[in-house]
Short mmCIF file of C-alpha atoms in Angstrom, two decimals:
data_model
loop_
_atom_site.label_atom_id
_atom_site.label_comp_id
_atom_site.label_asym_id
_atom_site.label_seq_id
_atom_site.Cartn_x
_atom_site.Cartn_y
_atom_site.Cartn_z
CA UNK F 226 -6.42 -17.15 -2.84
CA UNK F 227 -8.24 -16.09 -5.99
CA UNK F 228 -8.54 -12.31 -6.15
CA UNK F 229 -9.72 -9.80 -8.72
CA UNK F 230 -7.58 -6.69 -9.16
CA UNK F 231 -8.32 -3.57 -11.22
CA UNK F 232 -5.00 -3.78 -13.09
CA UNK F 233 -2.16 -6.27 -13.32
CA UNK F 234 0.26 -5.40 -10.47
CA UNK F 235 3.11 -6.78 -12.59
CA UNK F 236 2.59 -3.79 -14.91
CA UNK F 237 3.76 -1.54 -12.04
CA UNK F 238 7.40 -1.04 -11.06
CA UNK F 239 8.16 -2.55 -7.66
CA UNK F 240 9.51 -5.47 -5.69
CA UNK F 241 6.48 -7.20 -4.16
CA UNK F 242 6.12 -10.88 -5.04
CA UNK F 243 2.63 -11.84 -6.31
CA UNK F 244 2.18 -14.37 -3.50
CA UNK F 245 3.05 -11.66 -0.98
CA UNK F 246 0.61 -9.34 -2.72
CA UNK F 247 -2.20 -11.87 -2.45
CA UNK F 248 -1.49 -12.30 1.28
CA UNK F 249 -1.43 -8.53 1.73
CA UNK F 250 -4.78 -8.28 -0.07
CA UNK F 251 -6.35 -10.94 2.14
CA UNK F 252 -5.12 -9.29 5.33
CA UNK F 253 -6.28 -5.84 4.21
CA UNK F 254 -9.70 -7.16 3.22
CA UNK F 255 -10.14 -8.49 6.75
CA UNK F 256 -8.60 -5.51 8.54
CA UNK F 257 -10.38 -2.93 6.41
CA UNK F 258 -13.63 -3.73 8.20
CA UNK F 259 -12.07 -2.30 11.39
CA UNK F 260 -11.15 1.10 9.96
CA UNK F 261 -8.54 2.96 7.89
CA UNK F 262 -5.18 1.43 6.95
CA UNK F 263 -1.67 2.76 6.33
CA UNK F 264 1.08 1.78 3.91
CA UNK F 265 4.61 3.01 4.60
CA UNK F 266 6.63 2.91 1.38
CA UNK F 267 4.53 2.97 -1.78
CA UNK F 268 7.24 3.43 -4.46
CA UNK F 269 5.30 3.33 -7.76
CA UNK F 270 2.24 1.62 -6.31
CA UNK F 271 2.60 -2.13 -6.89
CA UNK F 272 1.71 -2.99 -3.29
CA UNK F 273 -0.88 -0.20 -3.30
CA UNK F 274 -2.83 -1.99 -6.04
CA UNK F 275 -3.26 -5.03 -3.77
CA UNK F 276 -3.74 -3.07 -0.56
CA UNK F 277 -5.93 -0.37 -2.05
CA UNK F 278 -8.18 -2.77 -3.95
CA UNK F 279 -8.84 -4.69 -0.72
CA UNK F 280 -9.56 -1.49 1.20
CA UNK F 281 -11.88 -0.35 -1.58
CA UNK F 282 -13.80 -3.62 -1.41
CA UNK F 283 -13.98 -3.38 2.39
CA UNK F 284 -15.22 0.22 2.23
CA UNK F 285 -12.11 1.47 3.99
CA UNK F 286 -9.46 4.13 3.27
CA UNK F 287 -5.76 3.54 2.66
CA UNK F 288 -3.25 6.23 3.59
CA UNK F 289 -0.17 5.73 1.38
CA UNK F 290 2.88 7.32 3.00
CA UNK F 291 6.07 7.88 1.01
CA UNK F 292 8.44 10.81 0.40
CA UNK F 293 8.75 9.45 -3.16
CA UNK F 294 12.50 10.10 -3.34
CA UNK F 295 13.41 6.41 -3.17
CA UNK F 296 15.23 4.41 -0.51
CA UNK F 297 19.01 4.22 -0.22
CA UNK F 298 19.21 1.12 -2.40
CA UNK F 299 17.30 2.93 -5.17
CA UNK F 300 19.79 5.77 -5.58
CA UNK F 301 22.49 6.15 -8.25
CA UNK F 302 25.19 3.50 -7.95
CA UNK F 303 23.09 1.16 -5.80
CA UNK F 304 21.68 -2.25 -6.67
CA UNK F 305 18.05 -1.30 -7.24
CA UNK F 306 18.54 2.03 -9.04
CA UNK F 307 16.14 2.72 -11.89
CA UNK F 308 17.43 5.48 -14.18
CA UNK F 309 13.91 6.06 -15.55
CA UNK F 310 12.90 7.43 -12.15
CA UNK F 311 15.95 9.67 -11.69
CA UNK F 312 15.25 13.37 -11.10
CA UNK F 313 18.24 15.48 -12.22
CA UNK F 314 16.97 18.50 -10.30
CA UNK F 315 17.34 16.77 -6.93
CA UNK F 316 19.81 14.00 -7.79
CA UNK F 317 17.32 11.57 -6.26
CA UNK F 318 14.38 9.55 -7.52
CA UNK F 319 10.90 10.92 -8.09
CA UNK F 320 8.33 8.13 -8.01
CA UNK F 321 5.28 10.32 -7.35
CA UNK F 322 4.19 10.78 -11.00
CA UNK F 323 4.17 7.01 -11.60
CA UNK F 324 2.45 6.40 -8.28
CA UNK F 325 -0.36 8.80 -9.17
CA UNK F 326 -0.59 7.22 -12.60
CA UNK F 327 -1.00 3.80 -10.94
CA UNK F 328 -3.84 5.08 -8.75
CA UNK F 329 -5.59 6.54 -11.77
CA UNK F 330 -5.17 3.40 -13.87
CA UNK F 331 -6.41 1.22 -11.01
CA UNK F 332 -9.41 3.42 -10.17
CA UNK F 333 -8.20 3.84 -6.60
CA UNK F 334 -8.25 7.62 -6.29
CA UNK F 335 -11.45 7.40 -4.22
CA UNK F 336 -9.78 5.04 -1.74
CA UNK F 337 -6.05 5.82 -1.51
CA UNK F 338 -4.91 9.07 0.13
CA UNK F 339 -1.28 9.86 -0.81
CA UNK F 340 0.80 11.32 2.04
CA UNK F 341 3.96 12.79 0.51
CA UNK F 342 6.33 13.17 3.45
CA UNK F 343 8.98 11.34 5.44
CA UNK F 344 7.52 8.86 7.92
CA UNK F 345 8.86 10.81 10.90
CA UNK F 346 7.24 14.06 9.74
CA UNK F 347 3.83 12.51 9.05
CA UNK F 348 3.84 10.86 12.48
CA UNK F 349 4.20 14.19 14.32
CA UNK F 350 0.53 15.07 14.03
CA UNK F 351 -0.99 11.62 13.57
CA UNK F 352 -3.79 10.61 15.94
CA UNK F 353 -6.00 8.20 13.97
CA UNK F 354 -6.14 4.54 15.10
CA UNK F 355 -5.39 2.17 12.21
CA UNK F 356 -6.76 -1.23 11.34
CA UNK F 357 -3.59 -2.25 9.51
CA UNK F 358 -0.08 -0.88 9.07
CA UNK F 359 2.20 -2.21 6.33
CA UNK F 360 5.89 -1.35 6.84
CA UNK F 361 7.82 -1.40 3.57
CA UNK F 362 9.89 1.77 3.77
CA UNK F 363 13.64 2.39 4.01
CA UNK F 364 15.75 -0.58 5.04
CA UNK F 365 18.41 1.30 6.99
CA UNK F 366 18.10 0.47 10.69
CA UNK F 367 17.21 4.06 11.58
CA UNK F 368 14.32 4.14 9.13
CA UNK F 369 12.99 0.69 10.00
CA UNK F 370 13.09 1.46 13.73
CA UNK F 371 11.34 4.78 13.23
CA UNK F 372 8.59 3.17 11.16
CA UNK F 373 8.00 0.49 13.77
CA UNK F 374 8.24 2.68 16.87
CA UNK F 375 6.19 5.54 15.47
CA UNK F 376 3.42 3.62 13.70
CA UNK F 377 2.94 0.21 15.33
CA UNK F 378 1.28 1.81 18.39
CA UNK F 379 -1.53 3.05 16.13
CA UNK F 380 -2.60 -0.48 15.17
CA UNK F 381 -5.91 -1.22 16.87
CA UNK F 382 -6.30 -4.34 19.02
CA UNK F 383 -7.34 -7.03 16.56
CA UNK F 384 -5.68 -5.12 13.73
CA UNK F 385 -2.71 -6.24 11.66
CA UNK F 386 0.94 -5.20 11.42
CA UNK F 387 2.57 -6.32 8.16
CA UNK F 388 6.31 -6.15 7.57
CA UNK F 389 7.94 -6.75 4.18
CA UNK F 390 11.46 -7.99 3.37
CA UNK F 391 11.87 -10.07 6.51
CA UNK F 392 14.83 -12.39 5.90
CA UNK F 393 15.89 -14.66 8.79
CA UNK F 394 18.98 -15.66 6.81
CA UNK F 395 21.33 -12.66 6.46
CA UNK F 396 22.49 -14.00 3.09
CA UNK F 397 19.02 -13.38 1.67
CA UNK F 398 18.66 -9.71 2.46
CA UNK F 399 19.12 -6.79 4.87
CA UNK F 400 18.56 -7.18 8.60
CA UNK F 401 16.52 -4.16 9.75
CA UNK F 402 13.06 -5.45 8.69
CA UNK F 403 13.86 -8.76 10.39
CA UNK F 404 15.00 -6.94 13.53
CA UNK F 405 11.79 -4.92 13.87
CA UNK F 406 9.79 -8.09 13.20
CA UNK F 407 11.58 -9.72 16.14
CA UNK F 408 10.99 -6.62 18.25
CA UNK F 409 7.27 -6.78 17.52
CA UNK F 410 7.11 -10.41 18.62
CA UNK F 411 9.22 -9.72 21.71
CA UNK F 412 6.86 -6.92 22.75
CA UNK F 413 4.22 -9.59 23.50
CA UNK F 414 1.62 -7.34 21.92
CA UNK F 415 1.76 -8.96 18.48
CA UNK F 416 1.43 -12.57 17.44
CA UNK F 417 2.38 -13.91 14.03
CA UNK F 418 -0.56 -15.10 11.97
CA UNK F 419 1.08 -15.71 8.60
CA UNK F 420 4.44 -15.80 6.79
CA UNK F 421 4.47 -15.65 2.98
CA UNK F 422 7.96 -15.48 1.49
CA UNK F 423 9.41 -12.29 3.01
CA UNK F 424 6.07 -10.90 4.22
CA UNK F 425 5.10 -11.28 7.88
CA UNK F 426 1.59 -10.65 9.17
CA UNK F 427 1.08 -10.09 12.90
CA UNK F 428 -2.08 -9.58 14.95
CA UNK F 429 -2.23 -6.74 17.48
CA UNK F 430 -3.10 -7.95 20.98
CA UNK F 431 -2.72 -4.83 23.12
CA UNK F 432 -0.62 -1.74 23.83
CA UNK F 433 2.80 -1.63 22.15
CA UNK F 434 6.06 -0.90 23.92
CA UNK F 435 9.15 0.39 22.10
#
């Protein structure tokens, strides 16, 4: 797919492969016509550039949900720690300043609504049906399960559930995203429509069971 983006996503810190980003853009462009979308796990905004640009083109809104303290694997002593994002006051990461910078650089502040909170807290008062939900948050089983169980039910029939870092082979990566992907398929309310590297795109067919 040939797409035009406001900035080069590779100039933004993050872990999304360009091919995955293009697939995310295509799905969001389609889904955005159905209503607002949600991203769980924005980090510094690499995926948000793809997702937000598509929503902007579709005339939709993207809610970008992240506590901006980094996932477990981003913390000190872990594989994906980035010392440039370390906040000595909390001992955790703080990705919010770079995320907001990304939105400004990309001209997406009229499309992307940052939600700075844990996924479980934001879900307490959520009532808006969503055209697309992209799960790319914490990879611990607890976090992945919460993201799926709390947010997948908001995907409208005909909408899209996207899950990142799905690795069928345990040697390639962590299991929780793969497990919630399998749960979504087993629910019989989602069908897979595309697989691009570790990104899975599923179509919502009806009500979701947990």
